[in-house]
């Protein structure tokens, strides 16, 4: 059996699946249920010093549905914990005492002043928690008060606060980054410069999920008014994967550990984050949608996949895909494929034809009897037909062997691009000259 145990910046857990800082980690009752279910760790919902945090008493979540009301994205306008700090600290201490083998990280958000961090850090440290996560990502409510993403969008503030924390606690410091920024590498570099032990990302995306066309107010609506909130769930996974990869391959932060967050719903999602450089993964929306027992599928699926691939430990997976992430100009123009339709699997729905004829390259013929065939001379291998086909495996992309003439251009591929590493269009080759 594959070994799922992890050691993330000295924080040990029986598996890489942690619950993210969010409503599911707001109190002892929830966290204990999560640990009983098998979660490897939690990031306790964000604590602060303000005793007057008041959440709305109306709807806190907006949703984007897919087919069959499957939750694709969840928008929330909930603030940090509104429970007394002393109560949270007492519960954290008790849970860590009762579950010493699980990761216990505490999310923190206080004013961007050194005295505030000096005040809260010893209180958290006394609980025996394994580490802290600096919430520099929350895009609503607290950001208007100069915290959350208001800090995370200013690299200088990130570096400054991270350094304060490193100077005033023994605990590992994880910096949670906001995606509401143009280039995720800059805040990551700032956290690194401030001495962060790791970064976690992504926090939620600033969003309005829908508008009620009867009341003309954004959802969720509170007494006829709405506000932007934080968007999470499967819909943000592509954004999160890209940002994790950007940090993992950045030469200025190559050895910076990453905890991956964003739309992780299955073991496969988790494996993708691990492959792109994450050492642990954090889950929220999936647990809120399906309950804590989804951890069974996640751990079992990841373990079975690792066994099948011959990976003995989580560490064997971490970063495996990073060397294959590159900039567009380094892609191999010598690689040519064409679409192929399996007539045995085709259900003659015509979606591939409609998509290609109307919006792509008119590379699919519709013949008598609704038989669809690919016109190689026009096919540019864009993959749209594969994406819209409702039958998995019906349309595939077939690689042309070196030396084959490209029917679209009439050029012999091998002669035109004999060796991409030395081809004049390759920026790396130009640089070498």
PDB file of C-alpha atoms in Angstrom, residues 178-354:
ATOM      1  CA  UNK A 178      -5.184  35.762  -2.851  1.00  0.00           C
ATOM      2  CA  UNK A 179      -5.899  34.966  -6.512  1.00  0.00           C
ATOM      3  CA  UNK A 180      -7.279  38.488  -6.952  1.00  0.00           C
ATOM      4  CA  UNK A 181      -4.003  39.765  -8.355  1.00  0.00           C
ATOM      5  CA  UNK A 182      -2.367  39.968 -11.770  1.00  0.00           C
ATOM      6  CA  UNK A 183       0.728  37.812 -11.167  1.00  0.00           C
ATOM      7  CA  UNK A 184       0.739  35.320  -8.287  1.00  0.00           C
ATOM      8  CA  UNK A 185       4.535  35.075  -8.319  1.00  0.00           C
ATOM      9  CA  UNK A 186       5.019  38.503  -6.772  1.00  0.00           C
ATOM     10  CA  UNK A 187       3.119  37.866  -3.512  1.00  0.00           C
ATOM     11  CA  UNK A 188       4.760  34.425  -3.302  1.00  0.00           C
ATOM     12  CA  UNK A 189       8.189  36.007  -3.666  1.00  0.00           C
ATOM     13  CA  UNK A 190       7.280  38.521  -0.963  1.00  0.00           C
ATOM     14  CA  UNK A 191       6.254  35.745   1.417  1.00  0.00           C
ATOM     15  CA  UNK A 192       9.502  33.941   0.639  1.00  0.00           C
ATOM     16  CA  UNK A 193      11.533  37.088   1.273  1.00  0.00           C
ATOM     17  CA  UNK A 194       9.768  37.538   4.616  1.00  0.00           C
ATOM     18  CA  UNK A 195      10.847  34.069   5.691  1.00  0.00           C
ATOM     19  CA  UNK A 196       7.597  32.143   5.159  1.00  0.00           C
ATOM     20  CA  UNK A 197       7.903  28.413   5.650  1.00  0.00           C
ATOM     21  CA  UNK A 198       5.269  27.809   2.954  1.00  0.00           C
ATOM     22  CA  UNK A 199       2.434  29.348   0.988  1.00  0.00           C
ATOM     23  CA  UNK A 200      -1.113  28.104   0.499  1.00  0.00           C
ATOM     24  CA  UNK A 201      -3.321  28.977  -2.456  1.00  0.00           C
ATOM     25  CA  UNK A 202      -5.708  29.876  -3.757  1.00  0.00           C
ATOM     26  CA  UNK A 203      -8.049  31.746  -1.493  1.00  0.00           C
ATOM     27  CA  UNK A 204     -11.450  32.601  -2.928  1.00  0.00           C
ATOM     28  CA  UNK A 205     -12.030  34.616  -6.104  1.00  0.00           C
ATOM     29  CA  UNK A 206     -13.911  37.893  -5.715  1.00  0.00           C
ATOM     30  CA  UNK A 207     -17.264  37.402  -7.402  1.00  0.00           C
ATOM     31  CA  UNK A 208     -20.992  37.916  -7.771  1.00  0.00           C
ATOM     32  CA  UNK A 209     -22.544  34.607  -8.757  1.00  0.00           C
ATOM     33  CA  UNK A 210     -25.976  35.777  -9.907  1.00  0.00           C
ATOM     34  CA  UNK A 211     -28.602  38.508  -9.824  1.00  0.00           C
ATOM     35  CA  UNK A 212     -32.179  37.987  -8.693  1.00  0.00           C
ATOM     36  CA  UNK A 213     -34.139  39.445 -11.617  1.00  0.00           C
ATOM     37  CA  UNK A 214     -37.276  39.913  -9.505  1.00  0.00           C
ATOM     38  CA  UNK A 215     -35.674  41.929  -6.696  1.00  0.00           C
ATOM     39  CA  UNK A 216     -32.776  43.182  -8.846  1.00  0.00           C
ATOM     40  CA  UNK A 217     -30.234  42.385  -6.139  1.00  0.00           C
ATOM     41  CA  UNK A 218     -27.150  40.136  -6.209  1.00  0.00           C
ATOM     42  CA  UNK A 219     -27.393  36.718  -4.592  1.00  0.00           C
ATOM     43  CA  UNK A 220     -27.104  35.970  -1.750  1.00  0.00           C
ATOM     44  CA  UNK A 221     -29.430  38.862  -0.962  1.00  0.00           C
ATOM     45  CA  UNK A 222     -29.745  40.468   2.471  1.00  0.00           C
ATOM     46  CA  UNK A 223     -32.816  42.659   2.806  1.00  0.00           C
ATOM     47  CA  UNK A 224     -32.738  43.545  -0.868  1.00  0.00           C
ATOM     48  CA  UNK A 225     -28.993  44.220  -1.065  1.00  0.00           C
ATOM     49  CA  UNK A 226     -26.059  42.048  -2.075  1.00  0.00           C
ATOM     50  CA  UNK A 227     -22.270  42.205  -1.978  1.00  0.00           C
ATOM     51  CA  UNK A 228     -19.378  40.592  -3.753  1.00  0.00           C
ATOM     52  CA  UNK A 229     -18.112  37.479  -2.027  1.00  0.00           C
ATOM     53  CA  UNK A 230     -15.487  34.761  -2.339  1.00  0.00           C
ATOM     54  CA  UNK A 231     -15.929  32.131  -5.072  1.00  0.00           C
ATOM     55  CA  UNK A 232     -14.703  28.564  -4.616  1.00  0.00           C
ATOM     56  CA  UNK A 233     -15.462  25.030  -5.762  1.00  0.00           C
ATOM     57  CA  UNK A 234     -14.737  22.973  -8.905  1.00  0.00           C
ATOM     58  CA  UNK A 235     -15.053  26.035 -11.150  1.00  0.00           C
ATOM     59  CA  UNK A 236     -11.905  27.639  -9.705  1.00  0.00           C
ATOM     60  CA  UNK A 237      -9.698  24.547  -9.971  1.00  0.00           C
ATOM     61  CA  UNK A 238      -8.091  25.541 -13.324  1.00  0.00           C
ATOM     62  CA  UNK A 239      -7.179  28.939 -11.885  1.00  0.00           C
ATOM     63  CA  UNK A 240      -5.714  27.331  -8.800  1.00  0.00           C
ATOM     64  CA  UNK A 241      -3.700  24.737 -10.725  1.00  0.00           C
ATOM     65  CA  UNK A 242      -2.130  27.421 -12.882  1.00  0.00           C
ATOM     66  CA  UNK A 243      -1.181  29.596  -9.919  1.00  0.00           C
ATOM     67  CA  UNK A 244       0.294  26.658  -8.013  1.00  0.00           C
ATOM     68  CA  UNK A 245       2.343  25.736 -11.081  1.00  0.00           C
ATOM     69  CA  UNK A 246       3.543  29.316 -11.579  1.00  0.00           C
ATOM     70  CA  UNK A 247       4.977  29.367  -8.066  1.00  0.00           C
ATOM     71  CA  UNK A 248       6.375  25.836  -8.276  1.00  0.00           C
ATOM     72  CA  UNK A 249       8.404  26.662 -11.399  1.00  0.00           C
ATOM     73  CA  UNK A 250       9.420  30.194 -10.448  1.00  0.00           C
ATOM     74  CA  UNK A 251      13.205  30.246 -10.129  1.00  0.00           C
ATOM     75  CA  UNK A 252      12.941  32.734  -7.251  1.00  0.00           C
ATOM     76  CA  UNK A 253      10.761  30.434  -5.121  1.00  0.00           C
ATOM     77  CA  UNK A 254      11.752  26.953  -6.310  1.00  0.00           C
ATOM     78  CA  UNK A 255      12.129  25.472  -2.824  1.00  0.00           C
ATOM     79  CA  UNK A 256       9.031  27.133  -1.316  1.00  0.00           C
ATOM     80  CA  UNK A 257       6.558  24.462  -0.097  1.00  0.00           C
ATOM     81  CA  UNK A 258       2.979  24.827  -1.321  1.00  0.00           C
ATOM     82  CA  UNK A 259      -0.357  23.746   0.123  1.00  0.00           C
ATOM     83  CA  UNK A 260      -2.783  23.542  -2.777  1.00  0.00           C
ATOM     84  CA  UNK A 261      -6.367  24.804  -2.536  1.00  0.00           C
ATOM     85  CA  UNK A 262      -9.136  25.289  -5.070  1.00  0.00           C
ATOM     86  CA  UNK A 263     -11.936  23.011  -6.225  1.00  0.00           C
ATOM     87  CA  UNK A 264     -10.457  19.728  -5.014  1.00  0.00           C
ATOM     88  CA  UNK A 265     -13.365  17.273  -5.102  1.00  0.00           C
ATOM     89  CA  UNK A 266     -11.815  13.893  -5.956  1.00  0.00           C
ATOM     90  CA  UNK A 267      -8.573  12.005  -5.448  1.00  0.00           C
ATOM     91  CA  UNK A 268      -7.698  12.827  -9.061  1.00  0.00           C
ATOM     92  CA  UNK A 269      -7.953  16.560  -8.363  1.00  0.00           C
ATOM     93  CA  UNK A 270      -5.624  16.084  -5.409  1.00  0.00           C
ATOM     94  CA  UNK A 271      -3.136  14.101  -7.484  1.00  0.00           C
ATOM     95  CA  UNK A 272      -3.028  16.915 -10.055  1.00  0.00           C
ATOM     96  CA  UNK A 273      -2.215  19.494  -7.369  1.00  0.00           C
ATOM     97  CA  UNK A 274       0.476  17.226  -5.930  1.00  0.00           C
ATOM     98  CA  UNK A 275       1.969  16.677  -9.378  1.00  0.00           C
ATOM     99  CA  UNK A 276       2.182  20.445  -9.892  1.00  0.00           C
ATOM    100  CA  UNK A 277       4.138  20.944  -6.675  1.00  0.00           C
ATOM    101  CA  UNK A 278       1.701  20.966  -3.740  1.00  0.00           C
ATOM    102  CA  UNK A 279       2.849  19.066  -0.654  1.00  0.00           C
ATOM    103  CA  UNK A 280      -0.638  18.953   0.878  1.00  0.00           C
ATOM    104  CA  UNK A 281      -4.111  19.828  -0.383  1.00  0.00           C
ATOM    105  CA  UNK A 282      -6.893  21.689   1.365  1.00  0.00           C
ATOM    106  CA  UNK A 283     -10.587  20.992   0.761  1.00  0.00           C
ATOM    107  CA  UNK A 284     -13.680  23.053   1.568  1.00  0.00           C
ATOM    108  CA  UNK A 285     -16.537  23.130  -0.962  1.00  0.00           C
ATOM    109  CA  UNK A 286     -16.537  19.368  -1.549  1.00  0.00           C
ATOM    110  CA  UNK A 287     -16.895  18.727   2.182  1.00  0.00           C
ATOM    111  CA  UNK A 288     -19.668  21.320   2.436  1.00  0.00           C
ATOM    112  CA  UNK A 289     -21.467  19.699  -0.499  1.00  0.00           C
ATOM    113  CA  UNK A 290     -21.053  16.004   0.288  1.00  0.00           C
ATOM    114  CA  UNK A 291     -20.009  15.788   3.936  1.00  0.00           C
ATOM    115  CA  UNK A 292     -16.815  14.663   5.628  1.00  0.00           C
ATOM    116  CA  UNK A 293     -17.045  11.021   4.497  1.00  0.00           C
ATOM    117  CA  UNK A 294     -15.812  11.945   1.025  1.00  0.00           C
ATOM    118  CA  UNK A 295     -12.370  11.536   2.578  1.00  0.00           C
ATOM    119  CA  UNK A 296     -12.796   7.759   2.155  1.00  0.00           C
ATOM    120  CA  UNK A 297     -12.948   8.046  -1.627  1.00  0.00           C
ATOM    121  CA  UNK A 298     -10.128  10.561  -1.663  1.00  0.00           C
ATOM    122  CA  UNK A 299      -7.640   8.527   0.373  1.00  0.00           C
ATOM    123  CA  UNK A 300      -8.572   5.183  -1.168  1.00  0.00           C
ATOM    124  CA  UNK A 301      -8.486   6.562  -4.704  1.00  0.00           C
ATOM    125  CA  UNK A 302      -5.147   8.302  -4.247  1.00  0.00           C
ATOM    126  CA  UNK A 303      -3.619   5.220  -2.628  1.00  0.00           C
ATOM    127  CA  UNK A 304      -4.852   2.895  -5.401  1.00  0.00           C
ATOM    128  CA  UNK A 305      -3.598   5.233  -8.109  1.00  0.00           C
ATOM    129  CA  UNK A 306      -0.185   5.537  -6.465  1.00  0.00           C
ATOM    130  CA  UNK A 307       0.042   1.757  -6.153  1.00  0.00           C
ATOM    131  CA  UNK A 308      -0.788   1.368  -9.819  1.00  0.00           C
ATOM    132  CA  UNK A 309       1.854   3.897 -10.836  1.00  0.00           C
ATOM    133  CA  UNK A 310       4.505   2.566  -8.489  1.00  0.00           C
ATOM    134  CA  UNK A 311       4.687   5.636  -6.258  1.00  0.00           C
ATOM    135  CA  UNK A 312       5.606   4.563  -2.742  1.00  0.00           C
ATOM    136  CA  UNK A 313       4.935   7.881  -1.002  1.00  0.00           C
ATOM    137  CA  UNK A 314       3.252  11.238  -1.508  1.00  0.00           C
ATOM    138  CA  UNK A 315       6.694  12.798  -1.815  1.00  0.00           C
ATOM    139  CA  UNK A 316       7.260  10.675  -4.942  1.00  0.00           C
ATOM    140  CA  UNK A 317       4.329  12.442  -6.629  1.00  0.00           C
ATOM    141  CA  UNK A 318       4.993  16.039  -5.549  1.00  0.00           C
ATOM    142  CA  UNK A 319       6.273  18.147  -8.429  1.00  0.00           C
ATOM    143  CA  UNK A 320       6.358  15.359 -11.034  1.00  0.00           C
ATOM    144  CA  UNK A 321       4.549  17.480 -13.629  1.00  0.00           C
ATOM    145  CA  UNK A 322       6.381  20.753 -12.982  1.00  0.00           C
ATOM    146  CA  UNK A 323       9.192  20.148 -15.532  1.00  0.00           C
ATOM    147  CA  UNK A 324       6.528  19.721 -18.210  1.00  0.00           C
ATOM    148  CA  UNK A 325       4.954  23.134 -17.561  1.00  0.00           C
ATOM    149  CA  UNK A 326       6.523  25.635 -19.937  1.00  0.00           C
ATOM    150  CA  UNK A 327       5.862  28.908 -21.733  1.00  0.00           C
ATOM    151  CA  UNK A 328       4.055  28.781 -25.072  1.00  0.00           C
ATOM    152  CA  UNK A 329       7.090  29.725 -27.142  1.00  0.00           C
ATOM    153  CA  UNK A 330       8.855  26.541 -26.060  1.00  0.00           C
ATOM    154  CA  UNK A 331       6.148  24.179 -27.321  1.00  0.00           C
ATOM    155  CA  UNK A 332       7.262  21.758 -30.028  1.00  0.00           C
ATOM    156  CA  UNK A 333       5.881  22.876 -33.407  1.00  0.00           C
ATOM    157  CA  UNK A 334       7.065  19.562 -34.853  1.00  0.00           C
ATOM    158  CA  UNK A 335       4.258  17.754 -33.004  1.00  0.00           C
ATOM    159  CA  UNK A 336       1.250  17.274 -35.308  1.00  0.00           C
ATOM    160  CA  UNK A 337      -2.004  15.391 -34.662  1.00  0.00           C
ATOM    161  CA  UNK A 338      -5.308  14.892 -36.476  1.00  0.00           C
ATOM    162  CA  UNK A 339      -8.785  14.059 -35.181  1.00  0.00           C
ATOM    163  CA  UNK A 340     -10.092  10.527 -35.660  1.00  0.00           C
ATOM    164  CA  UNK A 341     -13.748   9.447 -35.227  1.00  0.00           C
ATOM    165  CA  UNK A 342     -14.547   5.906 -34.116  1.00  0.00           C
ATOM    166  CA  UNK A 343     -17.608   5.044 -36.200  1.00  0.00           C
ATOM    167  CA  UNK A 344     -18.508   2.166 -33.876  1.00  0.00           C
ATOM    168  CA  UNK A 345     -18.858   4.553 -30.939  1.00  0.00           C
ATOM    169  CA  UNK A 346     -20.412   7.480 -32.826  1.00  0.00           C
ATOM    170  CA  UNK A 347     -24.072   8.122 -31.937  1.00  0.00           C
ATOM    171  CA  UNK A 348     -24.533  10.489 -34.919  1.00  0.00           C
ATOM    172  CA  UNK A 349     -25.524  13.458 -32.751  1.00  0.00           C
ATOM    173  CA  UNK A 350     -23.614  15.857 -34.992  1.00  0.00           C
ATOM    174  CA  UNK A 351     -22.200  18.036 -32.230  1.00  0.00           C
ATOM    175  CA  UNK A 352     -18.674  17.704 -33.574  1.00  0.00           C
ATOM    176  CA  UNK A 353     -19.836  18.754 -37.050  1.00  0.00           C
ATOM    177  CA  UNK A 354     -21.820  21.755 -35.791  1.00  0.00           C
TER     178      UNK A 354
END
